[in-house]
Short mmCIF file of C-alpha atoms in Angstrom, two decimals:
data_model
loop_
_atom_site.label_atom_id
_atom_site.label_comp_id
_atom_site.label_asym_id
_atom_site.label_seq_id
_atom_site.Cartn_x
_atom_site.Cartn_y
_atom_site.Cartn_z
CA MET A 19 2.94 -15.66 1.61
CA ASN A 20 5.63 -15.03 4.43
CA LEU A 21 6.08 -11.35 5.40
CA GLU A 22 8.76 -10.46 3.12
CA HIS A 23 7.17 -11.54 -0.15
CA LEU A 24 3.47 -9.56 1.07
CA SER A 25 5.89 -6.45 1.35
CA SER A 26 7.07 -6.58 -1.86
CA ARG A 27 3.61 -6.82 -3.06
CA LEU A 28 3.02 -4.78 -1.04
CA LYS A 29 5.26 -2.11 -2.28
CA LEU A 30 5.09 -2.94 -6.02
CA ASP A 31 0.52 -2.29 -5.16
CA VAL A 32 1.34 0.93 -3.34
CA SER A 33 3.73 2.39 -6.08
CA HIS A 34 1.50 1.42 -9.24
CA LEU A 35 -1.29 3.19 -7.53
CA HIS A 36 0.82 6.23 -6.75
CA TRP A 37 1.68 6.07 -10.52
CA GLN A 38 -1.81 5.99 -10.91
CA ALA A 39 -2.69 9.14 -8.75
CA ARG A 40 0.17 10.78 -11.02
CA SER A 41 -1.52 9.79 -14.23
CA GLN A 42 -5.52 10.04 -14.31
CA HIS A 43 -4.74 12.63 -12.25
CA LEU A 44 -6.44 11.60 -9.13
CA THR A 45 -8.41 13.14 -6.87
CA GLN A 46 -7.00 13.20 -3.55
CA GLU A 47 -10.62 11.70 -1.96
CA GLN A 48 -10.18 8.61 -4.53
CA PHE A 49 -6.43 8.26 -4.08
CA GLN A 50 -7.23 7.52 -0.14
CA GLN A 51 -10.92 5.45 -1.41
CA ARG A 52 -8.29 3.48 -2.59
CA PHE A 53 -5.49 3.37 -0.84
CA GLN A 54 -8.30 1.99 1.72
CA SER A 55 -9.12 -0.97 -0.34
CA ILE A 56 -5.67 -1.56 -0.72
CA ALA A 57 -4.94 -1.94 3.22
CA ASP A 58 -7.40 -3.46 4.41
CA GLY A 59 -6.77 -6.12 2.10
CA TYR A 60 -3.88 -6.91 3.60
CA CYS A 61 -4.56 -6.35 6.79
CA GLU A 62 -6.49 -9.51 6.66
CA MET A 63 -4.46 -11.58 4.70
CA VAL A 64 -1.47 -11.53 7.96
CA ASP A 65 -2.12 -13.79 11.21
CA ASP A 66 -2.15 -10.75 14.17
CA ASP A 67 1.33 -11.13 15.30
CA ASP A 68 2.25 -9.56 11.60
CA LEU A 69 -0.27 -6.80 12.29
CA PRO A 70 1.79 -4.45 13.66
CA GLN A 71 4.21 -4.17 10.54
CA VAL A 72 2.08 -4.31 7.80
CA LYS A 73 0.03 -0.92 8.97
CA GLN A 74 3.54 0.50 10.15
CA LEU A 75 4.51 -0.22 5.87
CA LEU A 76 0.90 1.04 5.08
CA ASN A 77 1.49 4.08 7.56
CA LEU A 78 4.86 4.61 5.55
CA TYR A 79 3.81 4.28 1.64
CA LEU A 80 1.23 6.58 1.98
CA HIS A 81 3.06 9.34 3.11
CA HIS A 82 6.04 8.64 1.69
CA PRO A 83 5.64 6.93 -2.07
CA PRO A 84 7.78 3.32 -2.90
CA LYS A 85 11.26 3.52 -5.05
CA SER A 86 9.96 1.12 -7.21
CA LEU A 87 7.77 3.72 -9.64
CA SER A 88 8.08 6.37 -8.23
#
């Protein structure tokens, strides 16, 4: 999977998580656990060269939800 495709999927997954947080009234701890699970999965999918870019996206999406579903 190329980085562009992975980035699109990550954006959708994080958007969905932010939606779940609002609709299911997740606690901050529940949100963080789910986000970390997503982050770990995506970090395992990429090679070392792409890892910094994925981590940068994760950090961005953690603090600024993607616009697609928010």
